[in-house]
Amino acid sequence: MTSNHVVFFDTTLRDGEQSPGCSMTTQEKLTMAHALEDLGVDIIEAGFAMASEGDFAAIATITQAIRKPRIASLARAKTEDIEMAARSLQFAGRPRIHIFLASSDLHLEYKLKISRQEALDLTAESIRHARTFVDDVEFSPEDATRSDRDFLVEMVGIAVEAGATTINMPDTVGYSTPEEYGRMFAEVRERIPAIDAQGIVLSSHCHDDLGLAVANSLAAIQSGARQVECTINGIGERAGNAALEEIAAALFVRGDHYGRSTSIKLEKLYATSQVLGQIITFHPSPNKAIVGDNAFAHESGIHQHGMLANPLCYEIMTPALVGVAKTSLVLGKHSGRAALRNRLEQLGFALDREELQQTYYRFVALADRKKNIYDQDLIGLLPDQIRERRHVPVAELD
Ligand code: KIV
Ligand code: ZN
């Protein structure tokens, strides 16, 4: 794998599941894990073993069914968590223990009630303990972006010395900006030469409280992050995590800019999003990039006309690239004659110029009153003599 390769660490089953209404049964997690394996993710974070018996069972089940991706199990920097995580991974071909411990003074003082020195000691001890079970240990200084920078660097340096193989620096509360987040990665790399010298992987993990999770993740990648943590449909705590489908599509469509490769099979993005939507019983909003219902839908007349002339006018990728069946030209009050004619022809009605003009007037009047215009509505607008002329469209003859 080249150093240009970005490792996709999917946390839909852990951080994603932590969002309201997204909890999944073991069977549902297994279905999702199969979809993630098919999608080509490199690592699946299957759960937080200590959190519940259900989480433990789901991780253990996934390790026995999924072979290609590594499986990660989350743990606090506590002996019992680490041992539980190790047990949940006992059947994994390629196990990873992921330890997190807060690095910001706010979390240390108010949440954990421990000193900085105690946090540093716990960092070293917990990583060394995890390394007695597995070779692959990820460490996350939680709330990294709101931590004192010198202390963060000290903690990461200790984590590397203790044997962490991946260092993930989360923007736990979605507070950072792309410039800041990118600079943090550059600075940590520069101040801890062992990171590059020992091939330690830096990882980004962003939340979307300011709507910047994907932008921040891409900034981290540009500053040397070789792993990106994300979820399908961007589900996750509060406003969610960085959306996998958006990062993967951005790295591909703007390959000229980012110059990175991934193992993600882009053509499976839409289907994977649908699998998750069916499991958690809610789908992303229609205007969600890449996988939303409207991501490849065009309503305005000017856009539809451009699309019919050349799809590149208004689409930066084909729907097929991400597994969406086709572009849809949605008929609404902003649509023009070109799209109306196109749809009527698909339905088997060829109209001359005057007939189209008269139908168009009736169509606009209807669209002003009605949100969704269906094919039956369009047919209803046609006078009898046109309806009787219908020829069967080729697609219906198959
Ligand atoms: O957002 C966060 O800080 C986390 C850690 C557990 C990595 O999810
Ligand atoms: Zn998180």
Tab-separated table of C-alpha atoms and ligand atoms in Angstrom:
chain	number	residue	atom	x	y	z
A	1	MET	CA	0.000	0.000	0.000
A	2	THR	CA	1.468	3.393	-0.948
A	3	SER	CA	1.788	6.278	1.481
A	4	ASN	CA	-0.870	7.985	-0.623
A	5	HIS	CA	-3.400	5.434	0.527
A	6	VAL	CA	-6.041	6.610	3.000
A	7	VAL	CA	-7.262	3.916	5.393
A	8	PHE	CA	-11.031	4.050	5.997
A	9	PHE	CA	-11.962	3.285	9.604
A	10	ASP	CA	-15.728	2.967	9.804
A	11	THR	CA	-17.326	3.631	13.176
A	12	THR	CA	-21.004	3.361	12.160
A	13	LEU	CA	-21.399	0.437	14.555
A	14	ARG	CA	-19.823	2.288	17.493
A	15	ASP	CA	-19.918	6.104	17.304
A	16	GLY	CA	-22.770	5.974	14.789
A	17	GLU	CA	-24.784	3.694	16.992
A	18	GLN	CA	-24.347	6.182	19.852
A	19	SER	CA	-26.774	8.600	18.199
A	20	PRO	CA	-30.429	8.746	19.249
A	21	GLY	CA	-32.581	6.189	17.474
A	22	CYS	CA	-29.627	4.363	15.907
A	23	SER	CA	-29.102	1.423	18.225
A	24	MET	CA	-28.821	-1.922	16.455
A	25	THR	CA	-29.234	-5.560	17.428
A	26	THR	CA	-26.363	-8.000	16.954
A	27	GLN	CA	-28.048	-9.362	13.824
A	28	GLU	CA	-28.477	-5.846	12.411
A	29	LYS	CA	-24.868	-5.000	13.208
A	30	LEU	CA	-23.777	-8.156	11.417
A	31	THR	CA	-25.819	-7.242	8.322
A	32	MET	CA	-24.216	-3.798	8.372
A	33	ALA	CA	-20.732	-5.266	8.887
A	34	HIS	CA	-21.193	-7.422	5.757
A	35	ALA	CA	-22.245	-4.312	3.805
A	36	LEU	CA	-19.170	-2.439	5.086
A	37	GLU	CA	-16.906	-5.330	4.102
A	38	ASP	CA	-18.430	-5.329	0.594
A	39	LEU	CA	-17.931	-1.578	0.432
A	40	GLY	CA	-14.210	-2.077	1.009
A	41	VAL	CA	-13.661	-0.362	4.372
A	42	ASP	CA	-10.301	-1.231	5.898
A	43	ILE	CA	-11.329	-1.256	9.568
A	44	ILE	CA	-14.697	-1.734	11.261
A	45	GLU	CA	-15.069	-0.422	14.801
A	46	ALA	CA	-17.633	-2.961	15.931
A	47	GLY	CA	-18.494	-1.558	19.355
A	48	PHE	CA	-17.497	-0.707	22.907
A	49	ALA	CA	-17.196	-4.099	24.625
A	50	MET	CA	-17.510	-2.793	28.186
A	51	ALA	CA	-20.635	-0.740	27.386
A	52	SER	CA	-23.087	-3.648	27.372
A	53	GLU	CA	-23.432	-7.382	26.910
A	54	GLY	CA	-25.063	-6.650	23.565
A	55	ASP	CA	-22.057	-4.679	22.375
A	56	PHE	CA	-19.698	-7.426	23.501
A	57	ALA	CA	-21.772	-10.070	21.718
A	58	ALA	CA	-21.959	-8.005	18.531
A	59	ILE	CA	-18.185	-7.517	18.403
A	60	ALA	CA	-17.517	-11.212	19.036
A	61	THR	CA	-20.074	-12.227	16.380
A	62	ILE	CA	-18.631	-9.832	13.812
A	63	THR	CA	-15.084	-11.069	14.377
A	64	GLN	CA	-16.213	-14.569	13.462
A	65	ALA	CA	-18.054	-13.587	10.289
A	66	ILE	CA	-15.939	-10.805	8.815
A	67	ARG	CA	-12.478	-11.602	7.526
A	68	LYS	CA	-11.214	-8.827	5.266
A	69	PRO	CA	-11.377	-5.652	7.394
A	70	ARG	CA	-9.612	-5.343	10.744
A	71	ILE	CA	-12.028	-5.252	13.659
A	72	ALA	CA	-11.576	-2.632	16.374
A	73	SER	CA	-13.033	-2.734	19.882
A	74	LEU	CA	-13.185	0.468	21.938
A	75	ALA	CA	-11.945	0.736	25.528
A	76	ARG	CA	-11.371	3.407	28.149
A	77	ALA	CA	-7.864	3.545	29.625
A	78	LYS	CA	-8.908	1.055	32.288
A	79	THR	CA	-7.653	-2.461	32.886
A	80	GLU	CA	-11.151	-4.010	32.924
A	81	ASP	CA	-12.161	-2.269	29.672
A	82	ILE	CA	-8.992	-3.366	27.912
A	83	GLU	CA	-9.377	-6.958	29.026
A	84	MET	CA	-13.020	-6.966	27.958
A	85	ALA	CA	-12.044	-5.510	24.566
A	86	ALA	CA	-9.347	-8.185	24.191
A	87	ARG	CA	-11.896	-10.908	25.015
A	88	SER	CA	-14.387	-9.524	22.507
A	89	LEU	CA	-11.652	-9.781	19.857
A	90	GLN	CA	-10.399	-13.275	20.677
A	91	PHE	CA	-11.646	-14.751	17.366
A	92	ALA	CA	-10.588	-11.812	15.205
A	93	GLY	CA	-8.061	-12.482	12.456
A	94	ARG	CA	-6.765	-8.918	12.708
A	95	PRO	CA	-7.814	-7.356	16.021
A	96	ARG	CA	-7.301	-3.762	17.144
A	97	ILE	CA	-7.853	-2.334	20.619
A	98	HIS	CA	-8.805	1.335	20.501
A	99	ILE	CA	-8.133	3.174	23.763
A	100	PHE	CA	-9.376	6.675	24.452
A	101	LEU	CA	-8.546	9.056	27.261
A	102	ALA	CA	-9.329	12.764	27.462
A	103	SER	CA	-6.490	15.226	26.979
A	104	SER	CA	-8.315	18.537	27.502
A	105	ASP	CA	-8.171	20.202	30.924
A	106	LEU	CA	-11.938	20.582	30.785
A	107	HIS	CA	-12.484	16.824	30.550
A	108	LEU	CA	-9.678	15.956	32.973
A	109	GLU	CA	-10.913	18.342	35.640
A	110	TYR	CA	-14.697	18.020	35.361
A	111	LYS	CA	-15.320	14.611	33.846
A	112	LEU	CA	-12.452	12.386	34.955
A	113	LYS	CA	-11.286	14.413	37.970
A	114	ILE	CA	-7.676	13.449	37.452
A	115	SER	CA	-4.485	15.481	37.031
A	116	ARG	CA	-2.497	15.790	33.838
A	117	GLN	CA	0.224	13.556	35.308
A	118	GLU	CA	-2.326	10.871	36.152
A	119	ALA	CA	-3.620	11.032	32.580
A	120	LEU	CA	-0.092	10.585	31.214
A	121	ASP	CA	0.503	7.606	33.499
A	122	LEU	CA	-2.789	6.008	32.469
A	123	THR	CA	-1.917	6.543	28.809
A	124	ALA	CA	1.338	4.612	29.108
A	125	GLU	CA	-0.029	1.862	31.361
A	126	SER	CA	-3.159	1.193	29.321
A	127	ILE	CA	-1.331	1.024	26.002
A	128	ARG	CA	1.325	-1.303	27.403
A	129	HIS	CA	-1.412	-3.512	28.826
A	130	ALA	CA	-3.290	-3.599	25.514
A	131	ARG	CA	-0.065	-4.519	23.715
A	132	THR	CA	0.150	-7.696	25.799
A	133	PHE	CA	-3.017	-8.854	23.936
A	134	VAL	CA	-2.664	-7.390	20.425
A	135	ASP	CA	-0.001	-5.818	18.189
A	136	ASP	CA	-2.374	-3.196	16.862
A	137	VAL	CA	-3.302	-0.510	19.394
A	138	GLU	CA	-4.934	2.803	18.547
A	139	PHE	CA	-4.864	5.645	21.048
A	140	SER	CA	-7.219	8.654	20.997
A	141	PRO	CA	-6.629	11.718	23.158
A	142	GLU	CA	-10.304	12.639	23.473
A	143	ASP	CA	-11.167	16.317	22.888
A	144	ALA	CA	-7.744	16.757	21.249
A	145	THR	CA	-8.783	19.948	19.481
A	146	ARG	CA	-9.578	21.746	22.747
A	147	SER	CA	-6.467	20.501	24.540
A	148	ASP	CA	-3.437	22.522	25.485
A	149	ARG	CA	-1.134	21.858	22.519
A	150	ASP	CA	2.025	21.196	24.540
A	151	PHE	CA	0.156	18.722	26.723
A	152	LEU	CA	-1.383	17.019	23.709
A	153	VAL	CA	2.066	16.599	22.170
A	154	GLU	CA	3.395	15.203	25.460
A	155	MET	CA	0.533	12.700	25.682
A	156	VAL	CA	0.888	11.576	22.066
A	157	GLY	CA	4.668	11.196	22.526
A	158	ILE	CA	4.077	8.946	25.553
A	159	ALA	CA	1.453	6.945	23.636
A	160	VAL	CA	3.918	6.328	20.800
A	161	GLU	CA	6.658	5.303	23.218
A	162	ALA	CA	4.282	2.916	24.987
A	163	GLY	CA	3.510	1.127	21.734
A	164	ALA	CA	0.458	2.731	20.098
A	165	THR	CA	0.510	2.027	16.369
A	166	THR	CA	-2.203	4.510	15.386
A	167	ILE	CA	-2.775	7.924	16.952
A	168	ASN	CA	-6.243	9.324	16.391
A	169	MET	CA	-6.789	13.000	17.260
A	170	PRO	CA	-10.525	13.539	17.551
A	171	ASP	CA	-12.432	16.767	17.201
A	172	THR	CA	-14.813	15.317	19.770
A	173	VAL	CA	-17.208	18.248	19.905
A	174	GLY	CA	-16.930	19.446	16.300
A	175	TYR	CA	-15.262	22.710	17.330
A	176	SER	CA	-12.303	22.913	14.978
A	177	THR	CA	-11.947	24.578	11.599
A	178	PRO	CA	-10.183	22.982	8.623
A	179	GLU	CA	-7.138	25.261	8.926
A	180	GLU	CA	-6.757	24.618	12.660
A	181	TYR	CA	-7.351	20.904	12.402
A	182	GLY	CA	-4.851	20.515	9.557
A	183	ARG	CA	-2.255	22.564	11.493
A	184	MET	CA	-2.675	20.351	14.547
A	185	PHE	CA	-1.707	17.276	12.500
A	186	ALA	CA	1.254	19.053	10.899
A	187	GLU	CA	2.502	20.274	14.281
A	188	VAL	CA	2.185	16.927	16.053
A	189	ARG	CA	4.033	15.208	13.213
A	190	GLU	CA	6.769	17.819	13.281
A	191	ARG	CA	7.229	17.793	17.067
A	192	ILE	CA	7.235	13.985	17.384
A	193	PRO	CA	9.659	12.717	14.722
A	194	ALA	CA	9.054	9.102	15.879
A	195	ILE	CA	5.618	9.257	14.223
A	196	ASP	CA	7.041	9.288	10.710
A	197	ALA	CA	10.238	7.430	11.622
A	198	GLN	CA	8.304	4.452	13.069
A	199	GLY	CA	5.467	4.540	10.519
A	200	ILE	CA	2.844	5.447	13.142
A	201	VAL	CA	-0.476	6.186	11.443
A	202	LEU	CA	-2.153	9.487	12.298
A	203	SER	CA	-5.937	9.427	12.132
A	204	SER	CA	-8.709	12.002	11.959
A	205	HIS	CA	-12.069	11.680	13.718
A	206	CYS	CA	-14.461	14.591	13.284
A	207	HIS	CA	-17.902	15.483	14.552
A	208	ASP	CA	-20.258	17.720	12.643
A	209	ASP	CA	-21.493	20.255	15.218
A	210	LEU	CA	-20.495	23.161	12.946
A	211	GLY	CA	-21.081	21.252	9.722
A	212	LEU	CA	-17.316	21.037	9.182
A	213	ALA	CA	-16.642	17.340	9.846
A	214	VAL	CA	-15.884	16.370	6.252
A	215	ALA	CA	-13.891	19.538	5.528
A	216	ASN	CA	-11.874	18.975	8.710
A	217	SER	CA	-11.223	15.332	7.814
A	218	LEU	CA	-9.964	16.314	4.368
A	219	ALA	CA	-7.728	18.994	5.911
A	220	ALA	CA	-6.222	16.360	8.225
A	221	ILE	CA	-5.572	14.091	5.242
A	222	GLN	CA	-3.775	16.946	3.515
A	223	SER	CA	-1.602	17.372	6.601
A	224	GLY	CA	-0.554	13.745	6.744
A	225	ALA	CA	-3.427	11.803	8.354
A	226	ARG	CA	-3.334	8.345	6.778
A	227	GLN	CA	-6.520	7.076	8.412
A	228	VAL	CA	-9.939	8.699	8.458
A	229	GLU	CA	-12.714	7.742	10.877
A	230	CYS	CA	-16.245	8.191	9.621
A	231	THR	CA	-19.746	6.725	9.461
A	232	ILE	CA	-22.259	5.852	6.772
A	233	ASN	CA	-24.773	8.674	6.236
A	234	GLY	CA	-22.740	10.671	8.796
A	235	ILE	CA	-24.705	9.252	11.727
A	236	GLY	CA	-23.193	9.750	15.171
A	237	GLU	CA	-23.309	11.650	18.451
A	238	ARG	CA	-25.311	14.931	18.269
A	239	ALA	CA	-24.917	16.338	14.715
A	240	GLY	CA	-23.085	13.192	13.658
A	241	ASN	CA	-19.658	12.119	12.447
A	242	ALA	CA	-17.909	12.837	9.168
A	243	ALA	CA	-19.836	11.050	6.401
A	244	LEU	CA	-17.866	8.236	4.791
A	245	GLU	CA	-19.560	8.603	1.419
A	246	GLU	CA	-18.692	12.302	1.209
A	247	ILE	CA	-15.014	11.820	2.073
A	248	ALA	CA	-14.628	8.890	-0.322
A	249	ALA	CA	-16.359	10.726	-3.177
A	250	ALA	CA	-14.383	13.936	-2.545
A	251	LEU	CA	-11.069	12.057	-2.607
A	252	PHE	CA	-12.058	10.470	-5.920
A	253	VAL	CA	-13.797	13.314	-7.731
A	254	ARG	CA	-11.101	15.760	-6.620
A	255	GLY	CA	-8.261	13.298	-7.026
A	256	ASP	CA	-6.474	16.040	-8.954
A	257	HIS	CA	-6.409	18.050	-5.719
A	258	TYR	CA	-5.942	15.413	-3.005
A	259	GLY	CA	-3.882	12.792	-4.862
A	260	ARG	CA	-4.950	9.968	-2.520
A	261	SER	CA	-6.178	6.442	-3.178
A	262	THR	CA	-8.653	4.421	-1.099
A	263	SER	CA	-10.077	0.885	-1.114
A	264	ILE	CA	-13.670	2.106	-1.113
A	265	LYS	CA	-15.824	0.703	-3.924
A	266	LEU	CA	-17.651	3.887	-4.750
A	267	GLU	CA	-20.361	2.129	-6.735
A	268	LYS	CA	-21.517	0.483	-3.483
A	269	LEU	CA	-21.992	3.747	-1.560
A	270	TYR	CA	-25.681	4.199	-2.299
A	271	ALA	CA	-26.595	0.585	-1.521
A	272	THR	CA	-24.654	0.724	1.760
A	273	SER	CA	-26.466	3.920	2.737
A	274	GLN	CA	-29.785	2.203	1.988
A	275	VAL	CA	-28.883	-0.850	4.089
A	276	LEU	CA	-28.192	1.409	7.073
A	277	GLY	CA	-31.358	3.466	6.450
A	278	GLN	CA	-33.459	0.294	6.469
A	279	ILE	CA	-31.849	-0.981	9.663
A	280	ILE	CA	-32.197	2.208	11.681
A	281	THR	CA	-35.470	3.099	9.907
A	282	PHE	CA	-34.448	6.547	8.845
A	283	HIS	CA	-32.729	7.701	5.704
A	284	PRO	CA	-30.555	10.780	5.185
A	285	SER	CA	-32.276	14.039	4.301
A	286	PRO	CA	-33.121	14.412	0.583
A	287	ASN	CA	-30.452	17.071	0.049
A	288	LYS	CA	-27.685	14.957	1.636
A	289	ALA	CA	-24.628	14.894	-0.655
A	290	ILE	CA	-23.965	11.668	-2.597
A	291	VAL	CA	-26.738	9.479	-1.141
A	292	GLY	CA	-29.730	11.803	-0.570
A	293	ASP	CA	-32.809	11.387	-2.798
A	294	ASN	CA	-32.129	14.733	-4.470
A	295	ALA	CA	-28.363	14.352	-4.898
A	296	PHE	CA	-28.897	13.638	-8.620
A	297	ALA	CA	-32.302	15.279	-9.141
A	298	HIS	CA	-32.814	18.447	-11.153
A	299	GLU	CA	-35.954	20.547	-11.115
A	300	SER	CA	-35.283	23.931	-12.613
A	301	GLY	CA	-35.856	24.395	-16.323
A	302	ILE	CA	-32.433	25.877	-16.961
A	303	HIS	CA	-30.706	22.984	-15.223
A	304	GLN	CA	-32.870	20.354	-16.891
A	305	HIS	CA	-32.213	21.853	-20.293
A	306	GLY	CA	-28.463	21.833	-19.557
A	307	MET	CA	-28.623	18.249	-18.301
A	308	LEU	CA	-30.400	17.065	-21.436
A	309	ALA	CA	-27.775	18.786	-23.581
A	310	ASN	CA	-24.819	17.479	-21.566
A	311	PRO	CA	-24.997	16.083	-18.006
A	312	LEU	CA	-21.596	17.624	-17.214
A	313	CYS	CA	-23.331	21.014	-17.196
A	314	TYR	CA	-24.778	20.316	-13.749
A	315	GLU	CA	-23.283	17.062	-12.455
A	316	ILE	CA	-19.708	16.637	-11.234
A	317	MET	CA	-20.035	12.845	-11.126
A	318	THR	CA	-22.344	10.366	-12.744
A	319	PRO	CA	-24.982	8.794	-10.478
A	320	ALA	CA	-23.584	5.406	-11.562
A	321	LEU	CA	-20.237	6.275	-9.960
A	322	VAL	CA	-21.806	5.994	-6.494
A	323	GLY	CA	-24.369	3.341	-7.406
A	324	VAL	CA	-27.430	5.534	-7.967
A	325	ALA	CA	-29.556	4.160	-10.824
A	326	LYS	CA	-29.964	7.393	-12.759
A	327	THR	CA	-30.276	11.130	-12.779
A	328	SER	CA	-33.862	12.253	-12.270
A	329	LEU	CA	-35.361	15.273	-13.882
A	330	VAL	CA	-38.071	16.092	-11.381
A	331	LEU	CA	-40.981	17.983	-12.823
A	332	GLY	CA	-42.019	20.978	-10.751
A	333	LYS	CA	-42.960	24.610	-11.213
A	334	HIS	CA	-39.402	25.557	-12.168
A	335	SER	CA	-39.184	22.995	-14.955
A	336	GLY	CA	-39.177	23.996	-18.589
A	337	ARG	CA	-40.617	22.710	-21.841
A	338	ALA	CA	-37.535	20.596	-22.638
A	339	ALA	CA	-37.940	18.449	-19.522
A	340	LEU	CA	-41.707	18.183	-19.982
A	341	ARG	CA	-41.299	17.051	-23.586
A	342	ASN	CA	-38.584	14.596	-22.522
A	343	ARG	CA	-40.768	13.003	-19.831
A	344	LEU	CA	-43.839	12.841	-22.082
A	345	GLU	CA	-41.765	11.164	-24.782
A	346	GLN	CA	-40.563	8.613	-22.224
A	347	LEU	CA	-44.244	7.975	-21.447
A	348	GLY	CA	-44.994	7.445	-25.126
A	349	PHE	CA	-46.459	10.817	-26.155
A	350	ALA	CA	-44.891	12.794	-28.983
A	351	LEU	CA	-46.288	16.341	-29.044
A	352	ASP	CA	-45.909	18.971	-31.736
A	353	ARG	CA	-44.797	22.487	-30.808
A	354	GLU	CA	-48.312	23.901	-30.290
A	355	GLU	CA	-49.517	20.870	-28.306
A	356	LEU	CA	-46.455	21.109	-26.089
A	357	GLN	CA	-47.056	24.815	-25.515
A	358	GLN	CA	-50.689	24.263	-24.446
A	359	THR	CA	-49.742	21.294	-22.218
A	360	TYR	CA	-46.948	23.338	-20.683
A	361	TYR	CA	-49.387	26.109	-19.618
A	362	ARG	CA	-51.603	23.532	-17.905
A	363	PHE	CA	-48.550	21.871	-16.338
A	364	VAL	CA	-47.252	25.138	-14.791
A	365	ALA	CA	-50.707	25.925	-13.387
A	366	LEU	CA	-50.850	22.457	-11.805
A	367	ALA	CA	-47.269	22.687	-10.476
A	368	ASP	CA	-48.149	25.935	-8.734
A	369	ARG	CA	-50.782	24.089	-6.711
A	370	LYS	CA	-49.156	20.694	-6.258
A	371	LYS	CA	-45.761	19.772	-4.682
A	372	ASN	CA	-45.183	16.465	-6.473
A	373	ILE	CA	-46.133	15.929	-10.098
A	374	TYR	CA	-46.479	12.256	-10.978
A	375	ASP	CA	-46.685	10.618	-14.390
A	376	GLN	CA	-50.436	10.120	-13.964
A	377	ASP	CA	-50.819	13.887	-13.371
A	378	LEU	CA	-49.005	14.568	-16.649
A	379	ILE	CA	-51.125	12.128	-18.582
A	380	GLY	CA	-54.181	13.750	-17.041
A	381	LEU	CA	-53.136	17.067	-18.582
A	382	LEU	CA	-53.266	15.691	-22.124
A	383	PRO	CA	-56.390	16.040	-24.285
A	384	ASP	CA	-58.020	12.789	-25.508
A	385	GLN	CA	-56.682	13.049	-29.059
A	386	ILE	CA	-53.099	13.034	-27.788
A	387	ARG	CA	-53.719	10.244	-25.298
A	388	GLU	CA	-55.166	8.090	-28.072
A	389	ARG	CA	-51.989	8.558	-30.107
A	390	ARG	CA	-49.786	6.993	-27.422
A	391	HIS	CA	-47.090	4.692	-28.759
A	392	VAL	CA	-45.659	2.111	-26.365
A	393	PRO	CA	-42.201	3.209	-25.208
A	394	VAL	CA	-39.415	0.785	-26.071
A	395	ALA	CA	-38.656	0.133	-22.400
A	396	GLU	CA	-42.178	-1.265	-21.888
A	397	LEU	CA	-41.807	-3.694	-24.811
A	398	ASP	CA	-38.969	-5.587	-23.080
B	1	KIV	O1	-15.372	11.694	19.426
B	1	KIV	C1	-14.512	11.083	20.104
B	1	KIV	O2	-13.652	11.664	20.746
B	1	KIV	C2	-14.600	9.636	20.117
B	1	KIV	C3	-13.447	8.892	20.720
B	1	KIV	C4	-13.894	7.734	21.512
B	1	KIV	C5	-12.492	8.502	19.640
B	1	KIV	O3	-15.520	9.061	19.577
B	2	ZN	ZN	-16.548	10.403	18.186
